[in-house]
CSV table of C-alpha atoms in Angstrom, one decimal:
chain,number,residue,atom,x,y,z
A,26,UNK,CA,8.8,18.3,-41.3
A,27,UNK,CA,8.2,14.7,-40.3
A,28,UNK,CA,4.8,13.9,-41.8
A,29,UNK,CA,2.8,10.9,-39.8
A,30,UNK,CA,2.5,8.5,-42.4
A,31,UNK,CA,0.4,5.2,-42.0
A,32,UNK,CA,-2.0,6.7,-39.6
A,33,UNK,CA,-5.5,5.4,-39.7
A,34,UNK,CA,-6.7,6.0,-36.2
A,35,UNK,CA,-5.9,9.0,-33.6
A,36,UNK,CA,-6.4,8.5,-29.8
A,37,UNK,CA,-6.7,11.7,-28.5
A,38,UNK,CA,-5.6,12.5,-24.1
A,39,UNK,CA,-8.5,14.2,-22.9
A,40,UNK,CA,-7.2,16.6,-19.7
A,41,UNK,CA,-4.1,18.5,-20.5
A,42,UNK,CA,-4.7,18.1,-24.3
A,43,UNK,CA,-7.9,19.0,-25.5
A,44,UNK,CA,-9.3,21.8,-22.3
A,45,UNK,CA,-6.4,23.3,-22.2
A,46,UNK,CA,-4.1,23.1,-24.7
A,47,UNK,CA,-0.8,21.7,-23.4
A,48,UNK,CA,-1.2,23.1,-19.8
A,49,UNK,CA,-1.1,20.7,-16.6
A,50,UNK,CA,-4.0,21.6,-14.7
A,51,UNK,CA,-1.8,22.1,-11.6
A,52,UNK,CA,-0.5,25.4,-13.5
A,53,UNK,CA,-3.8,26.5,-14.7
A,54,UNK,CA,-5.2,26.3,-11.2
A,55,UNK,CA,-2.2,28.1,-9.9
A,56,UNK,CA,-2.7,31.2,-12.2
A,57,UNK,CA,-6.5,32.0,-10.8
A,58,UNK,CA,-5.2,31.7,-7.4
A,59,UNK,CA,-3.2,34.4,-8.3
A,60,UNK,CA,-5.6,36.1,-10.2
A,61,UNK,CA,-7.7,36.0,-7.1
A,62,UNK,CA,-4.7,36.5,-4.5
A,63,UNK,CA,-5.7,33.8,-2.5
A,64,UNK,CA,-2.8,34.5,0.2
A,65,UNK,CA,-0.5,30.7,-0.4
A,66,UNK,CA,2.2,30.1,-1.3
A,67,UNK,CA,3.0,27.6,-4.7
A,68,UNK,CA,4.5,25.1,-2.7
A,69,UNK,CA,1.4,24.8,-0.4
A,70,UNK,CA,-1.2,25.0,-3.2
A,71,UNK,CA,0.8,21.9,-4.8
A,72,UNK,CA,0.6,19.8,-1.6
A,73,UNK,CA,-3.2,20.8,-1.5
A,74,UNK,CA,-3.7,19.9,-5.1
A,75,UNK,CA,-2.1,16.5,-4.7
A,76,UNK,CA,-4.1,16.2,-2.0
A,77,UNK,CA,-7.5,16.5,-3.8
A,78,UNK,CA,-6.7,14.6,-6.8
A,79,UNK,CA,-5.6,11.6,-4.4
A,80,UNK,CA,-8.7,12.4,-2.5
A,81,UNK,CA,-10.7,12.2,-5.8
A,82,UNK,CA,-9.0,8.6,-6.6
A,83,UNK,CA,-10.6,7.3,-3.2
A,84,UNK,CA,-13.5,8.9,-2.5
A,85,UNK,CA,-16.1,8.5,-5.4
A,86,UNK,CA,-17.5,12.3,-5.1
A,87,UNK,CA,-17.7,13.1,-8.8
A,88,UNK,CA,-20.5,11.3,-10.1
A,89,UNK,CA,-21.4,10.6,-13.7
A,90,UNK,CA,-23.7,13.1,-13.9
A,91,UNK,CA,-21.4,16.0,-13.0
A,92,UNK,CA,-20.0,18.1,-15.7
A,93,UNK,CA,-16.7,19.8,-15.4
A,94,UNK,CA,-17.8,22.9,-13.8
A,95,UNK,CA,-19.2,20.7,-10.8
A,96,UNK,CA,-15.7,19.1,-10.7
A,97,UNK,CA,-13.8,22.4,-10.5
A,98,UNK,CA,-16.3,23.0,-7.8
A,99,UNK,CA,-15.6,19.9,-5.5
A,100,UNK,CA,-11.7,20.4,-6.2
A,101,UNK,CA,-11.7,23.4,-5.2
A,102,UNK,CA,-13.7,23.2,-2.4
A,103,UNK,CA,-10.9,20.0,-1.1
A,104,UNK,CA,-8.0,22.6,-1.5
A,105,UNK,CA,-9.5,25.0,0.4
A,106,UNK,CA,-10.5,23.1,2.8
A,107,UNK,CA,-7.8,21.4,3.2
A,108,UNK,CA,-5.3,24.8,3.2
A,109,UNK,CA,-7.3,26.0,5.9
A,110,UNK,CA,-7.3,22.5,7.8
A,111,UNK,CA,-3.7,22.8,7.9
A,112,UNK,CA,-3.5,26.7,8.9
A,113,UNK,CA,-2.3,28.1,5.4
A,114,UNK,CA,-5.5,30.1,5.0
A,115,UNK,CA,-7.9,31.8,7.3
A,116,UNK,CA,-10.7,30.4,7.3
A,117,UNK,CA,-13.2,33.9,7.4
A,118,UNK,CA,-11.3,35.5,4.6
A,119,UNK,CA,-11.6,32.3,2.6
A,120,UNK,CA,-15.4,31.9,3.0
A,121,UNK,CA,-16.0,35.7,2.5
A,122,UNK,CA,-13.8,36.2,-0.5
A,123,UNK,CA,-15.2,33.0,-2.2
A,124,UNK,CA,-11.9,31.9,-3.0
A,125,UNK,CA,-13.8,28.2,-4.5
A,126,UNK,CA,-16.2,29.5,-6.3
A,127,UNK,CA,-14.6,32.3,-7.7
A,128,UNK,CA,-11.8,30.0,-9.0
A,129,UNK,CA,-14.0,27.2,-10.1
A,130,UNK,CA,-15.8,29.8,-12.2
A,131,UNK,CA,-13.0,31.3,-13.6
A,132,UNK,CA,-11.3,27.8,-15.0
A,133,UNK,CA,-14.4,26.8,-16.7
A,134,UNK,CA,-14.6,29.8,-18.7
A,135,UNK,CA,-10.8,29.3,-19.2
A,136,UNK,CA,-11.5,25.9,-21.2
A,137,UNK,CA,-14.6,27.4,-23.2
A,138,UNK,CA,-11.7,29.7,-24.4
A,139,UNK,CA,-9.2,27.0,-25.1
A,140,UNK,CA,-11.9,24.6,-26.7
A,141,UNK,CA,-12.5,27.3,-29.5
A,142,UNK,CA,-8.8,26.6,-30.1
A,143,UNK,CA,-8.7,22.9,-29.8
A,144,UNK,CA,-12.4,21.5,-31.0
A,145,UNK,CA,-12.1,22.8,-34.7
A,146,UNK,CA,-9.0,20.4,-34.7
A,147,UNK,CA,-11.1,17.8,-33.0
A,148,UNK,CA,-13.7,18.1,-35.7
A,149,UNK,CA,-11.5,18.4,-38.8
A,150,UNK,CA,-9.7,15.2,-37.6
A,151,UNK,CA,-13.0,13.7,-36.9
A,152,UNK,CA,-14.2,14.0,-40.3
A,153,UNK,CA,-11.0,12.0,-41.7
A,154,UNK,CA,-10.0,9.5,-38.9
A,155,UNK,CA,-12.0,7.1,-36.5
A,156,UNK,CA,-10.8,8.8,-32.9
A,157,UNK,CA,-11.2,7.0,-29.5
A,158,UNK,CA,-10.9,9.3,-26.1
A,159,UNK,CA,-8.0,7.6,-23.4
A,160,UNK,CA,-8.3,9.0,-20.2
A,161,UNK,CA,-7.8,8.9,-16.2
A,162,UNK,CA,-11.0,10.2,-15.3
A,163,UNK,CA,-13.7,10.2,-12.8
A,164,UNK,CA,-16.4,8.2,-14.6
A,165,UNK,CA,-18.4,11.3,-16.0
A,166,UNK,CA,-16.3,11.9,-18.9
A,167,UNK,CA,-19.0,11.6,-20.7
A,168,UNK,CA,-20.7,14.2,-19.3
A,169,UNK,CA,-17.9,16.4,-19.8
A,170,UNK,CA,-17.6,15.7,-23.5
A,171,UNK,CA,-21.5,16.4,-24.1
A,172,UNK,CA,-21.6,19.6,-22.1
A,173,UNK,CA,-18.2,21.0,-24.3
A,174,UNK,CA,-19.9,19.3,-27.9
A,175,UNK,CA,-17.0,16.5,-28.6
A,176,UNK,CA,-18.8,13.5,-27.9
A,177,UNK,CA,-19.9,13.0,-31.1
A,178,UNK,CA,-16.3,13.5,-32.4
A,179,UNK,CA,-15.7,10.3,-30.6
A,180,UNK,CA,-16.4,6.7,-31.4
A,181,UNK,CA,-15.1,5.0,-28.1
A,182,UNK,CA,-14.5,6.4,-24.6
A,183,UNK,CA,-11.6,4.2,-22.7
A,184,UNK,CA,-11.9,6.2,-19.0
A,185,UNK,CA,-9.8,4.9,-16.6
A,186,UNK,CA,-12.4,5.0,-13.7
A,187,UNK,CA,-14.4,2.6,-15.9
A,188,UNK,CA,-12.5,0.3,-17.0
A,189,UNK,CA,-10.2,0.1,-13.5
A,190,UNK,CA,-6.7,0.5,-14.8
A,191,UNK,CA,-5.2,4.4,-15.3
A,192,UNK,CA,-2.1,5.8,-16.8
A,193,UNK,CA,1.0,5.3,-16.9
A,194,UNK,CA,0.0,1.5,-17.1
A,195,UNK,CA,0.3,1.0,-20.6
A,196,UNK,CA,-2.7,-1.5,-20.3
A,197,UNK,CA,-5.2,1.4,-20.7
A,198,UNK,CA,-3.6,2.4,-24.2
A,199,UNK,CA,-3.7,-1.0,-25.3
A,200,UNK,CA,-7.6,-1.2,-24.7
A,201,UNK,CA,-7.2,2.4,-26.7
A,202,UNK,CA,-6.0,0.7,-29.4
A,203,UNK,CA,-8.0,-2.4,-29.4
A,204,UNK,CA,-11.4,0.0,-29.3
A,205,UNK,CA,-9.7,1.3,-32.5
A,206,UNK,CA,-9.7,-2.0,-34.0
A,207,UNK,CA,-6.5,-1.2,-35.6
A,208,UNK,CA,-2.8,-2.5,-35.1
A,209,UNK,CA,-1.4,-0.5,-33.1
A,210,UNK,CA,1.4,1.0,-35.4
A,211,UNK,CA,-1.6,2.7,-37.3
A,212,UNK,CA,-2.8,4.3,-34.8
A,213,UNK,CA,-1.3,8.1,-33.8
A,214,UNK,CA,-1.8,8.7,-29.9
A,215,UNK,CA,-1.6,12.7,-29.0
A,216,UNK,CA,-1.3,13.6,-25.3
A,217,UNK,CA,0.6,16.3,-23.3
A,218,UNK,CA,1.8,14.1,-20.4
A,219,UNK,CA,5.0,12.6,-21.3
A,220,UNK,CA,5.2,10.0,-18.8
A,221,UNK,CA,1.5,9.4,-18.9
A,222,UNK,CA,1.3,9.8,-23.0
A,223,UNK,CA,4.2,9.4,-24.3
A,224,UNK,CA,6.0,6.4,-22.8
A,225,UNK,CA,3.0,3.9,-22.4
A,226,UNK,CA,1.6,4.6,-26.2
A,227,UNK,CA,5.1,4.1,-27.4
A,228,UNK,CA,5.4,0.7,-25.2
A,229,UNK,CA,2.4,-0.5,-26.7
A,230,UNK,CA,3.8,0.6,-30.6
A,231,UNK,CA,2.0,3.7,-31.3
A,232,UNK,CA,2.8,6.6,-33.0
A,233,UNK,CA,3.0,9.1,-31.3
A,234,UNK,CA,2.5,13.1,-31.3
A,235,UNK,CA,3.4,14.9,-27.7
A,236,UNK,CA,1.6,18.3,-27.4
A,237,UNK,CA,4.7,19.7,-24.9
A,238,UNK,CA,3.8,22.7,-22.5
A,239,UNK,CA,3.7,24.0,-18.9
A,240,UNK,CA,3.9,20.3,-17.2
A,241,UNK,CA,4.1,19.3,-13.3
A,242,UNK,CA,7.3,19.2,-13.8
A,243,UNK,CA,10.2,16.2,-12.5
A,244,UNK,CA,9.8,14.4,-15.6
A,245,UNK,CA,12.7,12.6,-17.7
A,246,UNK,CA,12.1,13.6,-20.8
A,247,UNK,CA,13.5,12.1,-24.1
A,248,UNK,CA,12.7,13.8,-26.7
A,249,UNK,CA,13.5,11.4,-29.4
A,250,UNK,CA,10.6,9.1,-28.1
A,251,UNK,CA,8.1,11.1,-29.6
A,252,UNK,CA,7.5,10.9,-33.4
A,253,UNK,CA,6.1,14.5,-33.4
A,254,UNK,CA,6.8,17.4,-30.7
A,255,UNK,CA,4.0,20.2,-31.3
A,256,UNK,CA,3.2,23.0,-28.7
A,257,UNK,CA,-0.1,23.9,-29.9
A,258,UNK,CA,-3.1,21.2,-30.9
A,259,UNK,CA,-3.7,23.0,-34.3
A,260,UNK,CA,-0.5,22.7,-35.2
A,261,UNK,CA,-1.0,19.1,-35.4
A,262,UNK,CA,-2.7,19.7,-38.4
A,263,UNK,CA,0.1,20.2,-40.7
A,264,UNK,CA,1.7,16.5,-39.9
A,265,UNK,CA,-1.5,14.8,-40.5
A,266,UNK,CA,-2.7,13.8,-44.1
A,267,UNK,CA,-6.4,15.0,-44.2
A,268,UNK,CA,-7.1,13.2,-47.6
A,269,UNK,CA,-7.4,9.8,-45.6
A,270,UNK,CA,-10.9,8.1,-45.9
A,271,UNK,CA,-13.1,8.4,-42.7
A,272,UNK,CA,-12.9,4.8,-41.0
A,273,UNK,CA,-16.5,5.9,-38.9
């Protein structure tokens, strides 16, 4: 087992990571269509996710005060919409099974089940190591964090809406680490995204543990990059020395 030595600091991904545990949203999203039979195909629900997220990057209609539940809600409502703009869903059938709401509702209780996975190792780590949240966001992450009981966890929030640069770039990890006020080769950066994670922690000389699941797929992958490949957040635990001082 290759214990993280050195480590002083964690940076911890936020979507992906901590809600749900190694899952690309894309996939969780995907399953509760099914779960609901919404009557599209995958390859049609991908094109209609892509289309809200890139909707969500230009439009500014998550605001601060919106917690994730109201952002499942307006994402939703963008696929649907936009699967029925484009004559992949009937329009009647959508609007009297509920298909948004129902899914919406079902992927926030999803993450309240993850989170009793994931926030215990949140805490634990918490208790030994400063942590600082990197994420591409909407600009209520903070919301988000209060309404789930992590933002304490946290000492500094680098969202990408905020601070105007987002992953891949590995500018946003190198605010990360300077929020850390560590060097960077002290600091352990744990995402699921291994072009978003990965690669730009490692460019800026991280360490770096990649929580590997069900991803979008189309990725290169090189798994020697990482210095630890977990599949499950707690597992993280067991590489981590736990009888550090707290630097909060």
């Amino acid at each position: 087992m290759n214990k993280l030595t050195d480590i002083k600091g964690i940076i911890f991904d936020y979507g992906g990571t901590i809600d749900t545990n190694s899952r690309h949203w894309a996939e969780v999203l995907w399953e509760k269509y099914a779960t609901y039979e919404v009557p599209v195909s995958k390859a049609d629900f991908r094109d209609a996710y892509v289309h809200g997220e890139r909707t969500l990057a230009r439009v500014p209609l998550v605001k601060p005060e919106h917690n994730f539940h109201d952002v499942l809600r307006i994402k939703t409502d963008i696929q649907i919409s936009w699967l029925i703009e484009q004559g992949k869903l009937d329009a009647q059938k959508a609007s009297e099974q509920g298909y948004a709401s129902k899914i919406a509702d079902s992927c926030y209780e999803y993450v309240l089940n993850v989170l009793k996975r994931t926030r215990p190792v949140v805490q634990k780590l918490s208790e030994h190591y400063k942590l600082v949240l990197v994420s591409n966001f909407y600009g209520n992450i903070q919301t988000i964090l209060k309404d789930f009981e992590l933002f304490d966890f946290f000492s500094d929030i680098v969202e990408s809406s905020v601070v105007g640069v987002r992953k891949p770039d590995p500018a946003i990890y190198r605010l990360g680490v300077e929020a850390m006020g560590l060097p960077a080769g002290e600091v352990l950066v744990v995402g699921d995204s291994f072009s978003k994670d990965v690669v730009p922690a490692k460019a800026v000389g991280c360490k770096v543990a990649w929580l590997s699941g069900e991803g979008w797929g189309n990725e290169e992958i090189d798994e020697s990059l990482p210095d630890v490949i977990i599949t499950d957040l707690p597992d993280l635990l067991q590489f981590i020395n736990l009888q550090k001082m707290s630097l909060l």
